[in-house]
Tab-separated table of C-alpha atoms and ligand atoms in Angstrom:
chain	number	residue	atom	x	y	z
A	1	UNK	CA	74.661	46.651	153.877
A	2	UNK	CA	75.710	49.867	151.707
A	3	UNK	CA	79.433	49.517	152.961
A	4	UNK	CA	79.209	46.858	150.501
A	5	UNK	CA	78.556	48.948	147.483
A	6	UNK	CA	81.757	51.035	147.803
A	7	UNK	CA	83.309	48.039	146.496
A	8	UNK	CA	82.145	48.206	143.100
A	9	UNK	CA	84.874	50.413	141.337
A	10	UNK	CA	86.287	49.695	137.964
A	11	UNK	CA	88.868	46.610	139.683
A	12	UNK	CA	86.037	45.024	141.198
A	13	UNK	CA	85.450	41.245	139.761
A	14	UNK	CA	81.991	41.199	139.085
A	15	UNK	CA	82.620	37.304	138.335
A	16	UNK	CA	82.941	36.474	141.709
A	17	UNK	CA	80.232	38.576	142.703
A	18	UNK	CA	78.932	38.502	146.535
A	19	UNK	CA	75.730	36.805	146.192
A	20	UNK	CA	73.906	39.785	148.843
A	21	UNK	CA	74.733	42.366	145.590
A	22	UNK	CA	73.535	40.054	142.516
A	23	UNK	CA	70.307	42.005	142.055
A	24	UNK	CA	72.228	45.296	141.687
A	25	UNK	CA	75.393	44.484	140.511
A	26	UNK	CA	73.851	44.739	136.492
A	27	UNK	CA	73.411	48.238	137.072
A	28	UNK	CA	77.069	49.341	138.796
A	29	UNK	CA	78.107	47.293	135.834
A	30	UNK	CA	76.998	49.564	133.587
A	31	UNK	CA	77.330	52.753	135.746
A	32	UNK	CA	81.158	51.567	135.759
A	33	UNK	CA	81.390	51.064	131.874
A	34	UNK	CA	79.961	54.334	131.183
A	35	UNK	CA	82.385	55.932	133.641
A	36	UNK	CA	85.271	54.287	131.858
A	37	UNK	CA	83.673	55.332	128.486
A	38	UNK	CA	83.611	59.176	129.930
A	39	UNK	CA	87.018	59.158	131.118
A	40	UNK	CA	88.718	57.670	127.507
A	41	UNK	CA	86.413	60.171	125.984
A	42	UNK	CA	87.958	63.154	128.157
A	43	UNK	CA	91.284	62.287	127.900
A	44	UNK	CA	91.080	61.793	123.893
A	45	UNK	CA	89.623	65.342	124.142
A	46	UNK	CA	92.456	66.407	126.429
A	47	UNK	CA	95.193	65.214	123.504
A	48	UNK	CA	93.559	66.943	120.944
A	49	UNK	CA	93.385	69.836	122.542
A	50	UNK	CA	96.964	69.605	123.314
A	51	UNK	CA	97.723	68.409	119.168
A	52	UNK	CA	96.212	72.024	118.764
A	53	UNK	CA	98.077	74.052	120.691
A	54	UNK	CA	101.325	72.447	119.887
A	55	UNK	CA	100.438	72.776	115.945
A	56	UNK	CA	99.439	76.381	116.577
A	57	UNK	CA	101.730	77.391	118.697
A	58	UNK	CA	104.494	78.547	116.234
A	59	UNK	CA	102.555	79.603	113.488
A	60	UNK	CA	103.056	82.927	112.209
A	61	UNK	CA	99.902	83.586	112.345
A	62	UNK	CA	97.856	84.466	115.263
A	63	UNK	CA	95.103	82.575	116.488
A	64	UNK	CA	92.329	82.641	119.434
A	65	UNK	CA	89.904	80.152	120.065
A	66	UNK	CA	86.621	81.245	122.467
A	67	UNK	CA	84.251	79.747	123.808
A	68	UNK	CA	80.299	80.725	123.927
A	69	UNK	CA	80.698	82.925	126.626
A	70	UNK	CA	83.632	85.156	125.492
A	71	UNK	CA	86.355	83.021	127.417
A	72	UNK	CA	89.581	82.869	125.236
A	73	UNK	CA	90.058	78.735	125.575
A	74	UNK	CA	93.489	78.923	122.917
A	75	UNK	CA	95.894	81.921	122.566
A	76	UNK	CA	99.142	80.837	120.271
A	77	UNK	CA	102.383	82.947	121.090
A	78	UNK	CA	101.718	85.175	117.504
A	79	UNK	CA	98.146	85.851	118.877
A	80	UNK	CA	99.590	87.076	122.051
A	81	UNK	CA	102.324	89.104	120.791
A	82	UNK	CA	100.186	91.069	117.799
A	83	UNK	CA	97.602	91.676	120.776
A	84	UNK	CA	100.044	92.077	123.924
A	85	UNK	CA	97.118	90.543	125.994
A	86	UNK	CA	97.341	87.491	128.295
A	87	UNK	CA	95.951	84.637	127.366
A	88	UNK	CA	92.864	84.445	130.083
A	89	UNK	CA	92.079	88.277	128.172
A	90	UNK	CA	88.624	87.825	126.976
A	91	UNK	CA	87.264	88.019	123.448
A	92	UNK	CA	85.783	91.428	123.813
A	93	UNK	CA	88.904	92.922	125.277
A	94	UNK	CA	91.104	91.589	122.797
A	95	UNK	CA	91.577	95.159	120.926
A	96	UNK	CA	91.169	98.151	122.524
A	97	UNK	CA	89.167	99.900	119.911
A	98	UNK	CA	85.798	100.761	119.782
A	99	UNK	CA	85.563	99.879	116.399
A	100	UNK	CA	86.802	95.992	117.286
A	101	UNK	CA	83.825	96.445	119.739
A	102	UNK	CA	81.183	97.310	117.199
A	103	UNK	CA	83.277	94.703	115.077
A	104	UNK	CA	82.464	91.515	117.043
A	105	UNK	CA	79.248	92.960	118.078
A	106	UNK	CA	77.940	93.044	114.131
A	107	UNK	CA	79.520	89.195	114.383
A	108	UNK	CA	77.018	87.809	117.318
A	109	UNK	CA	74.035	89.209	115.738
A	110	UNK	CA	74.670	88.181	112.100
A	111	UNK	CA	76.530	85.025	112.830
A	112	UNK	CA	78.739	85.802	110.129
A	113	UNK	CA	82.463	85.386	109.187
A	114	UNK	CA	83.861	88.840	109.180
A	115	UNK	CA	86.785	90.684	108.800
A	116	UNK	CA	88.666	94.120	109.627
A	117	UNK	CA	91.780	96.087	109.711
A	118	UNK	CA	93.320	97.069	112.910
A	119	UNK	CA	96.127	99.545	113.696
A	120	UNK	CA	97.564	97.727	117.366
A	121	UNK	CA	100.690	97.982	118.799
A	122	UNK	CA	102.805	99.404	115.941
A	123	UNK	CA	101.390	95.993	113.641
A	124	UNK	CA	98.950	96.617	110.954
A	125	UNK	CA	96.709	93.869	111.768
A	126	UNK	CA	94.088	91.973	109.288
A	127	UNK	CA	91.770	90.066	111.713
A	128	UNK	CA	89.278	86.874	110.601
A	129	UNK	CA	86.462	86.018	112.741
A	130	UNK	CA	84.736	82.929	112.049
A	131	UNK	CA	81.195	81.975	114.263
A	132	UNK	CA	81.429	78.109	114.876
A	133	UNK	CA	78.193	77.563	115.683
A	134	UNK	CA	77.501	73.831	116.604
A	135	UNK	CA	73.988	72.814	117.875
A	136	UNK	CA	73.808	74.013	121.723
A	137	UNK	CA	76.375	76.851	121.615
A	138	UNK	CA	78.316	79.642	119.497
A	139	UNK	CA	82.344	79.882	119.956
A	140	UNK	CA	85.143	81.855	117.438
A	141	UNK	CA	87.868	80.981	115.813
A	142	UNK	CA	89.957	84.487	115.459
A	143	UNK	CA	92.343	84.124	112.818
A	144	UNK	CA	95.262	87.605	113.003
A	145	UNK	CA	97.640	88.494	110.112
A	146	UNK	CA	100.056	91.212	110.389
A	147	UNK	CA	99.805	93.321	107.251
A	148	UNK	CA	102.414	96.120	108.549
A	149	UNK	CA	104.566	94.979	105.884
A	150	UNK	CA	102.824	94.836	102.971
A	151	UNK	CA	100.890	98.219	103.992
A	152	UNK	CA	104.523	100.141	104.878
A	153	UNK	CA	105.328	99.036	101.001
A	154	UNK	CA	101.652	100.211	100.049
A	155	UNK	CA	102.741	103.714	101.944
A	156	UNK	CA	106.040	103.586	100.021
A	157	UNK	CA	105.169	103.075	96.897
A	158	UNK	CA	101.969	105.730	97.016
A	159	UNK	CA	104.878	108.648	98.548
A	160	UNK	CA	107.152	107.109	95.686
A	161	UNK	CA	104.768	107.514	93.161
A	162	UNK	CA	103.966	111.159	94.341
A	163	UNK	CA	107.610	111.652	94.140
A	164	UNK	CA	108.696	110.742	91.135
A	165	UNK	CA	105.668	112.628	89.668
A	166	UNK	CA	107.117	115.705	92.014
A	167	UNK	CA	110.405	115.574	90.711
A	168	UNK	CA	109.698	114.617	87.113
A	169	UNK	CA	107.590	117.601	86.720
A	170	UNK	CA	110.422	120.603	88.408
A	171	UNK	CA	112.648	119.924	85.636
A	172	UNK	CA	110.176	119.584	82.374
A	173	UNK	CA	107.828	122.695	83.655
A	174	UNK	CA	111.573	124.697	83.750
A	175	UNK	CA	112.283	123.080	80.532
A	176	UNK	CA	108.562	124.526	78.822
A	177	UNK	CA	108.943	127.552	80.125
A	178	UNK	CA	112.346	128.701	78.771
A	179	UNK	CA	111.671	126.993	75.506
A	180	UNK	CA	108.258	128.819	75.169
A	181	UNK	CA	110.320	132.209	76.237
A	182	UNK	CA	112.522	131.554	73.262
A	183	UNK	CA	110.099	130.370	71.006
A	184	UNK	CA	107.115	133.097	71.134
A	185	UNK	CA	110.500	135.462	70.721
A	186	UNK	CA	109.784	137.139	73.995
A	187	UNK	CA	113.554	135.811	75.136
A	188	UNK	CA	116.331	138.729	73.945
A	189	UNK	CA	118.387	137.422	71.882
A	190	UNK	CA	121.169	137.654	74.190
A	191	UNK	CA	119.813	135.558	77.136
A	192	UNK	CA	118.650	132.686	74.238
A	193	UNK	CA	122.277	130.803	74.959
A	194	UNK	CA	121.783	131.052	78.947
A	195	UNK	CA	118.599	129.829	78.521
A	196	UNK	CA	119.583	126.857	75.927
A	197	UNK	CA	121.700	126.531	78.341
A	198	UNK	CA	119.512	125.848	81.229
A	199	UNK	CA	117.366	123.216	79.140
A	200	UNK	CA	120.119	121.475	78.589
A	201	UNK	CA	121.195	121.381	82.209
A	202	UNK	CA	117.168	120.685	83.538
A	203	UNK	CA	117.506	117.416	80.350
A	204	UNK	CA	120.860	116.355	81.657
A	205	UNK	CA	119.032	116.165	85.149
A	206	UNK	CA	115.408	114.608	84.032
A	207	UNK	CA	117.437	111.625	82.360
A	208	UNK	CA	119.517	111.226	85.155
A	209	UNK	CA	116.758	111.000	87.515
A	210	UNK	CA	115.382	108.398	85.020
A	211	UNK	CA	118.460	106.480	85.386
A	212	UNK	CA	118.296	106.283	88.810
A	213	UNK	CA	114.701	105.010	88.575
A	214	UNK	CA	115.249	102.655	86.469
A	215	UNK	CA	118.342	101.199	88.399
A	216	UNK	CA	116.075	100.837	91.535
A	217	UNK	CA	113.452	99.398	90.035
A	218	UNK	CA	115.417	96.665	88.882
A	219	UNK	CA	116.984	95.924	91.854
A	220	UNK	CA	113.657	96.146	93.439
A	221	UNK	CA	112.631	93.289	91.039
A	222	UNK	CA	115.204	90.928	93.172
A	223	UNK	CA	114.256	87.636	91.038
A	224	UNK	CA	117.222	89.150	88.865
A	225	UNK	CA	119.654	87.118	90.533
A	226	UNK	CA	123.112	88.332	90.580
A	227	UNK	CA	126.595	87.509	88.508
A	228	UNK	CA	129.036	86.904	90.857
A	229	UNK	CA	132.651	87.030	90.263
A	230	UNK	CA	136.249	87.314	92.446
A	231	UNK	CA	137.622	90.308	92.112
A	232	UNK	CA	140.047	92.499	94.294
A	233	UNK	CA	138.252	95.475	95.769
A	234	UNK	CA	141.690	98.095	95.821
A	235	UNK	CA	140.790	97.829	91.829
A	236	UNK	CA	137.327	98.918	92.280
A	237	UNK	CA	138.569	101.484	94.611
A	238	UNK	CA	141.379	102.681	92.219
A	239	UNK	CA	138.749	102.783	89.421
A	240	UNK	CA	136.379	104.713	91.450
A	241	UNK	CA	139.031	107.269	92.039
A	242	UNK	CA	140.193	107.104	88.550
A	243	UNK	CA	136.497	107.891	87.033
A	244	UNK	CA	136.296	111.152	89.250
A	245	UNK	CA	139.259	112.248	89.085
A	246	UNK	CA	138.092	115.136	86.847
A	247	UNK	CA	135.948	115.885	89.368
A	248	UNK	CA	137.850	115.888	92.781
A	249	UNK	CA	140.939	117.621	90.764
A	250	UNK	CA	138.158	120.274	89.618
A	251	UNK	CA	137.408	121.088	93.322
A	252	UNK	CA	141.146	120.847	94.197
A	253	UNK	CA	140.269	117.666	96.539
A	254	UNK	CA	142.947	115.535	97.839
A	255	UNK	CA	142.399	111.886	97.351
A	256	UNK	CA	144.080	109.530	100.021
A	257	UNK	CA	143.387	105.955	99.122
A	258	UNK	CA	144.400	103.015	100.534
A	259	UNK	CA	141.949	100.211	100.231
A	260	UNK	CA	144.066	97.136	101.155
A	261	UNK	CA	144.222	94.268	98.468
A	262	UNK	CA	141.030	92.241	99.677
A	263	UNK	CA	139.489	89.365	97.360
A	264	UNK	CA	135.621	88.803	97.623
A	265	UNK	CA	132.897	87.314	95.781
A	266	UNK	CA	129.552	89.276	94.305
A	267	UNK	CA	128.546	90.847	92.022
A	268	UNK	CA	131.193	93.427	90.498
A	269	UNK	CA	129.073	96.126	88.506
A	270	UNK	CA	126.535	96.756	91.970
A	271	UNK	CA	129.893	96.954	94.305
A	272	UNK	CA	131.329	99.272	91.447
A	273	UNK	CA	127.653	101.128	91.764
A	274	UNK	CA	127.697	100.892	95.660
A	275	UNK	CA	131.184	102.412	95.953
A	276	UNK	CA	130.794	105.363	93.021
A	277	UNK	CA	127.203	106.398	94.521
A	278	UNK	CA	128.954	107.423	97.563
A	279	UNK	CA	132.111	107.940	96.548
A	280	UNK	CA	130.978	110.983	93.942
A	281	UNK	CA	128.810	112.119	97.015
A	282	UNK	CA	131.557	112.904	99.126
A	283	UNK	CA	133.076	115.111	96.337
A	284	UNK	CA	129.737	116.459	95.820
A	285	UNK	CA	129.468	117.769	99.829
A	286	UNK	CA	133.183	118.680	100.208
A	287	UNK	CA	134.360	122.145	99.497
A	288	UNK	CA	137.109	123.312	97.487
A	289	UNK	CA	140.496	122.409	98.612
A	290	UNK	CA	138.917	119.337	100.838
A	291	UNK	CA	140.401	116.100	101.198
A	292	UNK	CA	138.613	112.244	100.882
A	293	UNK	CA	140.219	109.264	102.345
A	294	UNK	CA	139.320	105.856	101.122
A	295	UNK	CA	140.789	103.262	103.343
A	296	UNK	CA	139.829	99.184	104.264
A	297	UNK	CA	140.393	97.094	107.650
A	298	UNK	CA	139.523	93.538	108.949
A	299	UNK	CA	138.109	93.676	112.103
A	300	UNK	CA	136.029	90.240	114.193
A	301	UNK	CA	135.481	88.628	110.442
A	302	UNK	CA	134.941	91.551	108.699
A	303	UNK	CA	135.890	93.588	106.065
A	304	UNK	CA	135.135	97.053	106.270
A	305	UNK	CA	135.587	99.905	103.691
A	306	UNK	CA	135.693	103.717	104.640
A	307	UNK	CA	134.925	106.604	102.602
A	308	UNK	CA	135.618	109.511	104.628
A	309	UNK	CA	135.495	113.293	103.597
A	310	UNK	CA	135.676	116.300	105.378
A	311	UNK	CA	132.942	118.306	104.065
A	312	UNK	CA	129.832	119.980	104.730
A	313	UNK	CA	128.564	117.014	106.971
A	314	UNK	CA	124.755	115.938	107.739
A	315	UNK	CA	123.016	117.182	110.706
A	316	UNK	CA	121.835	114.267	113.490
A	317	UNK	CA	117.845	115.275	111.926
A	318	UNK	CA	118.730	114.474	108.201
A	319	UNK	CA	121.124	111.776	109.272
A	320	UNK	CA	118.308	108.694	109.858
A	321	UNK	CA	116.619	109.916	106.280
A	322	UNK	CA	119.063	110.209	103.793
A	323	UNK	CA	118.712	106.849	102.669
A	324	UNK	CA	114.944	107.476	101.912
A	325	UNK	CA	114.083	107.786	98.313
A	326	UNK	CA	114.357	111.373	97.398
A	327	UNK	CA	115.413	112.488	100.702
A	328	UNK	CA	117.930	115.712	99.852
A	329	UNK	CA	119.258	116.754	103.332
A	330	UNK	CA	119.862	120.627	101.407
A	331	UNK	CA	116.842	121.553	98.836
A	332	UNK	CA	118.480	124.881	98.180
A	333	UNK	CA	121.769	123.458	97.091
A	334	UNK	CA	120.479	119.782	95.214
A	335	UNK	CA	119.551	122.116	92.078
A	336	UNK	CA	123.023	123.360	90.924
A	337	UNK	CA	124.429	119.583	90.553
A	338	UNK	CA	123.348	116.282	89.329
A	339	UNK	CA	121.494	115.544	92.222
A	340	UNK	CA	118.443	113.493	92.530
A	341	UNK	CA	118.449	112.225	96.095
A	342	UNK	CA	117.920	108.775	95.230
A	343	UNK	CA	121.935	107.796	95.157
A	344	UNK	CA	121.852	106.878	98.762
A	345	UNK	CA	118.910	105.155	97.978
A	346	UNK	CA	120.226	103.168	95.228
A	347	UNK	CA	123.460	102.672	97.265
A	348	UNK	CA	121.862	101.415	100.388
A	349	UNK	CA	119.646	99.520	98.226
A	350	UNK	CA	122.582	97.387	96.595
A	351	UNK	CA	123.978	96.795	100.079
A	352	UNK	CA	120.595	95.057	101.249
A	353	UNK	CA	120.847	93.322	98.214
A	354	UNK	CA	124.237	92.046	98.261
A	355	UNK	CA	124.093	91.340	102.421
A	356	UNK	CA	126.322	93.934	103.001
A	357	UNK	CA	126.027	96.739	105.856
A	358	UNK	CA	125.596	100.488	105.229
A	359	UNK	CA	126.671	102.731	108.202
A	360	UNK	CA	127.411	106.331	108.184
A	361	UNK	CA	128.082	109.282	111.173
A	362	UNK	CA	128.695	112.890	110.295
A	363	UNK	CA	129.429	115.730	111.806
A	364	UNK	CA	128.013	119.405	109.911
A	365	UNK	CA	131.008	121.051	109.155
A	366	UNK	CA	133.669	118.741	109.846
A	367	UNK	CA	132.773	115.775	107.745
A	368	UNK	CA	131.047	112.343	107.214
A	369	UNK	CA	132.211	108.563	107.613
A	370	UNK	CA	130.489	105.965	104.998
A	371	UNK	CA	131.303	102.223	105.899
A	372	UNK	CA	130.115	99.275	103.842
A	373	UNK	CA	130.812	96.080	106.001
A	374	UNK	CA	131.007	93.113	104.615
A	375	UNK	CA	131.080	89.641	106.544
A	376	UNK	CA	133.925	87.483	105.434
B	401	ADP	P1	121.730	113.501	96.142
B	401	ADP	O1	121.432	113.207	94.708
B	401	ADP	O2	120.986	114.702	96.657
B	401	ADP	O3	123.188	113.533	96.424
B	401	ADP	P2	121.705	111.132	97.754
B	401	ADP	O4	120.633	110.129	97.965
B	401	ADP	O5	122.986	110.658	97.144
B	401	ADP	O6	121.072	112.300	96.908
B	401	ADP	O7	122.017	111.782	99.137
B	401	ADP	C1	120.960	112.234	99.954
B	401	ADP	C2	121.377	113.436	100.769
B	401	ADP	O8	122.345	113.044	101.734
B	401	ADP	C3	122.064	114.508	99.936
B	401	ADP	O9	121.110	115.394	99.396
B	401	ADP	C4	122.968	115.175	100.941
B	401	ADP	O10	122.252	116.185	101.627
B	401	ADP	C5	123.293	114.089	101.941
B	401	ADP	N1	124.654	113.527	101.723
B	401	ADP	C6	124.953	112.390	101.096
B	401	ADP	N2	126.291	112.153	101.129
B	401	ADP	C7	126.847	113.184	101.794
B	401	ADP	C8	128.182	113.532	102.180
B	401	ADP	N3	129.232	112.761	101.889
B	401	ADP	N4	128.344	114.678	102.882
B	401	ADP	C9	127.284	115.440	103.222
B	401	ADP	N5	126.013	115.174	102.881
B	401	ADP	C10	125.786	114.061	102.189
């Protein structure tokens, strides 16, 4: 008599319904319906949960989704790479640190949204936690922003700011103290022009480090925008030469140059700037007698300007710095000249900003190679 029953699945015809089953056929009816319901209800739930992960999946930002008991149910691709945990990790494990720990612990007992900073994996990490408590269980929603950026810029600025102050104050405090020497009349009279002297220099130097200040803090407000123009870059080369020419004749350097004729588009006064910053440098760090050679080639699409000297060179420690802000590879020698260590800085700067490339290899005592490459 049960054999009968198997037959009521969701094709059976209840219309033509074997009179033995009448009585209980109502019921499978409904047992049957409800199944149906269940099953449209699951799969509905199944899509959604797919419409998630497919709309989180490339978002920049990271996100986990647990469930009551810990168990990471979602784990988008940014999620996993900030965290460099698989994504059946669970909740507690997420970040090594004890401080995470006492973190999500604070969360469970207060219920509350939270939030915290977390150094992981060389990201700076700003993570959300949000309780979503519905009314049987808890689960999170764990929202993860990399902050490295913005904090690196945060570090920048703070060591810029303590620089500038730094480098401001060498050059007045020298200035004070040579003018109060001659002032109180403590200064002979015969070191007054050596010491007028000196001011003068340590002035020359404060402006020019002003210059340079100013010049990086307007590229570094990039909304400028930029005036481009054609022009041939052998002229800018020629010019460049021209402008120091007092100064590479004063050392006795010979100046090769032959920067092919080469047409391209930007902006002419930052390629002017780009060129002179390192140009003067390699008169700056070659001796007496030296020799510079400026030259061009096109090589797989691209044009690519050297300025070679065969100076004092940069050992491999300096050579990753010397585009930092500030960085002087020589502290002893910066103060005779118009140095400020930010011309690199303001060179590599206008590269970034024009999409050009900034390479350099040196060798101490033999000489360095600068190359700006530029795609064409
Ligand atoms: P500075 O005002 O000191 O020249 P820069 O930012 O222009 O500052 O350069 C940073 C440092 O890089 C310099 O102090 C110097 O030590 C080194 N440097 C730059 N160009 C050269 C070069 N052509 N030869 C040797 N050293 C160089």
């Amino acid at each position: 008599y049960t054999k009968g029953l198997n037959r009521f699945d969701e094709t059976y015809n209840f219309n033509s319904i074997d009179p033995s089953y009448k009585e209980i056929s109502p019921y499978f009816k409904n047992l049957i319906e409800s199944n149906k319901k269940l099953k449209a209800s699951e799969m509905a739930q199944a899509s959604r949960f797919k419409e998630i992960i497919d709309i989180t999946e490339n978002m920049e930002e990271g996100l986990v989704i647990c469930d009551e008991n810990g168990k990471v149910e979602i784990m988008n691709k940014a999620a996993q790479n900030y965290l460099d945990k698989d994504p059946d990790a669970r909740f507690i494990d997420l970040i090594d640190d004890e401080d995470y720990k006492e973190f999500i612990k604070e969360i469970e007992k207060t219920k509350k949204t939270k939030a915290m900073a977390f150094d992981v994996n060389n990201f700076h990490l700003k993570v959300f936690v949000d309780p979503i408590i519905d009314s049987y269980d808890m689960g999170y929603v764990i929202i993860i922003i990399d902050n490295s950026e913005t904090r690196k810029a945060e570090l920048m600025r703070r060591e810029f700011s303590a620089n500038v102050s730094h480098e401001l104050k060498s050059p007045l405090t020298s200035i004070n103290g040579y003018a109060e020497l001659i002032s109180t009349g403590i200064a002979k009279e015969s070191d007054v022009r050596n010491f007028a002297e000196i001011i003068y220099k340590e002035g020359n130097r404060l402006l020019q480090i002003i210059d340079d200040i100013l010049k990086l803090s307007s590229l570094d407000e990039n909304g400028q925008g930029i005036d481009e123009i054609e022009f041939d870059i052998k002229e800018i080369a020629e010019l460049c030469v021209d402008n120091y020419r007092g100064k590479s004749d004063g050392k006795n350097i010979k100046v090769i140059n032959t920067v092919g004729s080469y047409k391209i588009r930007t902006s002419i006064s930052l390629f002017t700037d780009l060129v002179s910053n390192i140009y003067e440098n390699a008169i700056k760090y070659t001796n007496e007698g030296g020799i510079i050679e400026l030259s061009s080639i096109i090589l797989d699409k691209k044009l690519i300007i050297f300025i070679k000297d065969n100076g004092v060179g940069i050992s491999q420690k300096d050579l990753p710095r010397i585009f930092e802000r500030f960085y002087m590879a020589d502290k002893a020698r910066k103060r005779d000249n118009r140095s400020t260590g930010l011309g690199l800085s303001i060179a590599k700067h206008i590269a970034d900003y024009l999409g050009f490339g900034l390479e350099v290899t040196s060798k101490v005592g033999c000489g360095s190679t600068f190359r700006i490459i530029i795609d064409i």
